[in-house]
Amino acid sequence: EVQLLESGGGLVQPGGSLRLSCAASGFTFSSYAMNWVRQAPGKGLEWVSSISDSGGSTYYAESVKGRFTISRDSSKNTLYLQMNSLRAEDTAVYYCAKVNDYYGSGFDYWGQGTLVTVSS
Amino acid sequence: QSALTQPPSASGSPGQSVTISCTGTSSDVGGYNYVSWYQQHPGKAPKLMIYEVSKRPSGVPDRFSGSKSGNTASLTVSGLQAEDEADYYCSSYAGSNNLGVFGTGTKVTVL
């Protein structure tokens, strides 16, 4: 059974940093691109970042480019999102999601999400 | 990259059909056959219902179907059931610099 379990969310002040983790199990982690998608309270979904299966290619939404860094450790089957220079508008539930097969084929498994709150 | 446009709400009685539209541009929906649809119940993670415009993942009922014409994609839910009441989001690949632009979301109500 595929499982994705996020952790690392919490309350952080504006300008602060946070690192999210997503522990994956039930599939060959190193064979699939992985993603972060967020959802602000009461709002819609927003794609944040993606990383290729090898980790050699990374992609970011314009809203987080230069502030967030996605990475993965296949030895630990874990996906990460390093978030720096956080702003109030980054407040959201952050989901990690596995690509169905390849980019464009949708996200077939999602974690339960971890809440990040940016506030003073 | 702007969000794809969906109607805020849609509704139907049990057994009826409801269709949700998702309008983008030639840079996303119209440019690729990579449209996905997600169902999200309150407090839950999204669930993939349709991918590559019209394909259903294993386990998704065939009451759910997808299509596309030009820059607009559509999700149809036939034979509405109470458990179909949820938020629905479309998403499209939009090139290597924007791997997943989402729609604004549609709340489906089963009357």
Coordinates of C-alpha atoms in Angstrom, one line a residue:
Chain A
E1 CA 0.0 0.0 0.0
V2 CA 1.4 3.4 -1.0
Q3 CA 1.7 5.8 1.9
L4 CA 3.0 9.3 2.1
L5 CA 3.4 10.9 5.5
E6 CA 4.3 14.6 5.8
S7 CA 5.8 16.2 8.8
G8 CA 7.5 19.4 9.9
G9 CA 4.7 21.9 9.7
G10 CA 4.0 24.4 12.4
L11 CA 3.9 28.1 13.4
V12 CA 6.8 30.3 12.1
Q13 CA 7.3 34.0 12.0
P14 CA 7.4 36.0 8.8
G15 CA 10.9 35.8 7.4
G16 CA 11.6 32.5 9.1
S17 CA 12.4 29.0 7.8
L18 CA 10.9 25.6 8.0
R19 CA 11.7 22.2 6.4
L20 CA 9.0 19.8 5.5
S21 CA 9.5 16.1 5.1
C22 CA 7.5 13.4 3.3
A23 CA 8.2 9.8 4.2
A24 CA 7.2 7.4 1.3
S25 CA 6.5 3.7 1.4
G26 CA 4.8 1.0 -0.6
F27 CA 6.4 1.9 -4.0
T28 CA 9.8 2.2 -5.6
F29 CA 10.5 5.8 -4.5
S30 CA 13.4 6.3 -6.8
S31 CA 11.3 5.6 -9.9
Y32 CA 8.9 8.4 -9.6
A33 CA 8.9 12.2 -9.7
M34 CA 7.5 13.8 -6.6
N35 CA 5.7 17.0 -5.9
W36 CA 4.5 19.5 -3.3
V37 CA 1.1 21.1 -3.6
R38 CA -0.4 23.5 -1.1
Q39 CA -3.8 24.7 -0.1
A40 CA -4.4 28.0 1.8
P41 CA -7.2 27.9 4.3
G42 CA -10.6 27.8 2.5
K43 CA -8.8 28.2 -0.9
G44 CA -8.0 26.0 -3.9
L45 CA -5.0 23.9 -4.7
E46 CA -1.7 25.4 -5.9
W47 CA 1.2 23.4 -7.3
V48 CA 4.4 24.4 -5.5
S49 CA 7.3 22.3 -6.7
S50 CA 8.4 19.1 -8.4
I51 CA 11.5 17.0 -8.5
S52 CA 12.4 14.3 -11.0
D53 CA 12.9 10.6 -10.1
S54 CA 16.7 11.0 -10.0
G55 CA 16.6 14.4 -8.3
G56 CA 18.5 15.9 -11.1
S57 CA 15.7 18.3 -12.2
T58 CA 13.7 20.6 -10.1
Y59 CA 10.8 22.9 -10.9
Y60 CA 9.1 25.7 -8.9
A61 CA 6.0 27.9 -9.1
E62 CA 6.9 31.5 -9.6
S63 CA 5.4 32.4 -6.2
V64 CA 8.1 30.3 -4.4
K65 CA 11.1 30.4 -6.7
G66 CA 14.3 31.5 -5.0
R67 CA 12.8 30.9 -1.5
F68 CA 11.9 27.2 -1.5
T69 CA 14.1 24.2 -2.3
I70 CA 12.9 20.7 -3.1
S71 CA 15.1 17.7 -2.6
R72 CA 14.9 14.0 -2.1
D73 CA 16.9 11.2 -0.4
S74 CA 16.2 7.9 -2.0
S75 CA 18.2 6.0 0.6
K76 CA 15.6 7.2 3.1
N77 CA 12.6 7.3 0.8
T78 CA 12.0 10.8 1.8
L79 CA 11.0 14.0 0.0
Y80 CA 11.9 17.4 1.5
L81 CA 10.8 21.1 1.0
Q82 CA 13.1 23.7 2.5
M83 CA 11.1 26.9 2.9
N84 CA 13.0 30.2 3.6
S85 CA 11.9 33.8 3.8
L86 CA 8.4 32.7 4.6
R87 CA 5.5 35.1 4.1
A88 CA 2.0 35.2 5.5
E89 CA 0.7 34.1 2.0
D90 CA 2.7 30.9 2.4
T91 CA 0.2 29.8 5.1
A92 CA -1.4 26.6 3.9
V93 CA -1.7 22.9 4.2
Y94 CA 1.2 21.4 2.3
Y95 CA 0.7 18.0 0.6
C96 CA 3.3 15.8 -1.0
A97 CA 2.1 13.9 -4.0
K98 CA 3.4 11.2 -6.3
V99 CA 3.2 11.5 -10.0
N100 CA 0.9 8.8 -11.6
D101 CA 3.5 7.8 -14.1
Y102 CA 5.2 10.8 -15.7
Y103 CA 4.8 14.6 -15.6
G104 CA 1.3 15.5 -16.9
S105 CA -0.3 12.2 -15.9
G106 CA -1.6 13.5 -12.7
F107 CA -0.8 12.9 -9.0
D108 CA -2.2 9.5 -8.0
Y109 CA -1.2 9.4 -4.3
W110 CA -1.3 12.2 -1.7
G111 CA -0.2 12.5 1.9
Q112 CA -2.6 13.8 4.6
G113 CA -0.9 17.2 4.6
T114 CA 0.9 19.3 7.1
L115 CA -0.2 22.8 8.1
V116 CA 2.3 25.7 7.9
T117 CA 1.2 28.9 9.6
V118 CA 3.3 32.1 9.0
S119 CA 2.3 34.7 11.6
S120 CA 3.9 37.0 14.1
Chain B
Q1 CA 0.5 31.5 -14.6
S2 CA -3.2 32.1 -13.9
A3 CA -5.4 29.4 -12.4
L4 CA -7.8 27.6 -14.7
T5 CA -11.4 28.8 -14.6
Q6 CA -14.1 26.6 -13.1
P7 CA -17.7 27.5 -12.1
P8 CA -17.9 27.9 -8.3
S9 CA -20.7 25.5 -7.9
A10 CA -22.8 22.8 -9.6
S11 CA -25.6 20.6 -8.3
G12 CA -27.9 17.8 -9.2
S13 CA -30.3 15.4 -7.7
P14 CA -29.4 11.8 -7.0
G15 CA -29.3 9.8 -10.3
Q16 CA -28.9 12.9 -12.4
S17 CA -25.7 14.1 -14.2
V18 CA -23.6 17.1 -13.6
T19 CA -20.9 18.5 -15.9
I20 CA -18.1 20.8 -14.7
S21 CA -16.1 22.9 -17.1
C22 CA -12.4 23.9 -16.8
T23 CA -11.2 26.7 -19.1
G24 CA -7.6 27.5 -19.8
T25 CA -5.5 28.7 -22.7
S26 CA -3.6 27.2 -25.6
S27 CA -0.6 27.2 -23.2
D28 CA -2.1 24.7 -20.9
V29 CA -5.5 22.9 -21.4
G30 CA -5.5 23.5 -25.2
G31 CA -1.8 22.7 -25.7
Y32 CA -1.6 19.3 -24.1
N33 CA -3.7 16.2 -23.5
Y34 CA -2.6 16.3 -19.9
V35 CA -5.7 17.4 -17.9
S36 CA -6.5 15.7 -14.6
W37 CA -9.4 16.0 -12.2
Y38 CA -9.4 15.6 -8.4
Q39 CA -12.1 15.1 -5.9
Q40 CA -11.7 16.5 -2.4
H41 CA -13.9 15.9 0.6
P42 CA -13.7 18.4 3.5
G43 CA -10.6 17.9 5.5
K44 CA -9.3 15.2 3.2
A45 CA -6.5 15.0 0.7
P46 CA -7.4 15.3 -3.0
K47 CA -8.1 12.1 -4.9
L48 CA -7.2 11.6 -8.6
M49 CA -10.4 10.8 -10.6
I50 CA -9.4 11.4 -14.2
Y51 CA -6.0 11.8 -15.9
E52 CA -4.8 12.5 -19.4
V53 CA -8.2 14.1 -20.2
S54 CA -10.4 10.9 -20.1
K55 CA -8.5 8.0 -18.4
R56 CA -9.8 6.7 -15.1
P57 CA -7.4 5.3 -12.4
S58 CA -8.2 1.8 -11.1
G59 CA -11.0 1.9 -8.6
V60 CA -12.7 5.1 -9.9
P61 CA -16.3 4.4 -10.9
D62 CA -17.1 4.7 -14.6
R63 CA -19.8 7.2 -13.6
F64 CA -16.9 9.7 -13.9
S65 CA -15.8 10.7 -17.3
G66 CA -13.7 13.4 -18.9
S67 CA -13.4 15.2 -22.2
K68 CA -11.8 18.2 -23.8
S69 CA -12.5 20.6 -26.7
G70 CA -10.1 23.3 -27.5
N71 CA -9.1 25.2 -24.4
T72 CA -11.9 23.8 -22.2
A73 CA -12.0 20.4 -20.4
S74 CA -15.0 18.9 -18.8
L75 CA -15.8 16.4 -16.1
T76 CA -19.1 14.6 -16.1
V77 CA -20.5 12.7 -13.1
S78 CA -23.4 10.5 -14.1
G79 CA -25.8 8.8 -11.8
L80 CA -25.0 11.2 -9.0
Q81 CA -24.7 9.7 -5.5
A82 CA -24.6 11.3 -2.1
E83 CA -20.9 10.5 -1.7
D84 CA -20.1 12.5 -4.9
E85 CA -20.7 15.7 -3.0
A86 CA -17.3 17.3 -2.8
D87 CA -15.0 19.9 -4.3
Y88 CA -13.6 19.1 -7.7
Y89 CA -10.4 20.6 -9.2
C90 CA -9.0 20.3 -12.7
S91 CA -5.3 20.6 -13.4
S92 CA -3.3 20.8 -16.5
Y93 CA 0.4 20.4 -17.5
A94 CA 1.6 23.7 -18.9
G95 CA 5.2 23.0 -19.9
S96 CA 8.4 22.3 -18.1
N97 CA 8.2 25.5 -16.1
N98 CA 4.7 24.9 -14.8
L99 CA 4.0 21.3 -14.2
G100 CA 0.6 21.6 -12.6
V101 CA -1.7 24.6 -12.9
F102 CA -4.9 24.0 -11.0
G103 CA -8.4 25.2 -11.5
T104 CA -10.3 27.4 -9.1
G105 CA -12.4 24.5 -7.9
T106 CA -16.1 23.6 -8.1
K107 CA -18.3 22.6 -5.2
V108 CA -20.7 19.9 -6.3
T109 CA -23.9 19.6 -4.2
V110 CA -26.2 16.6 -4.4
L111 CA -29.7 17.9 -3.7

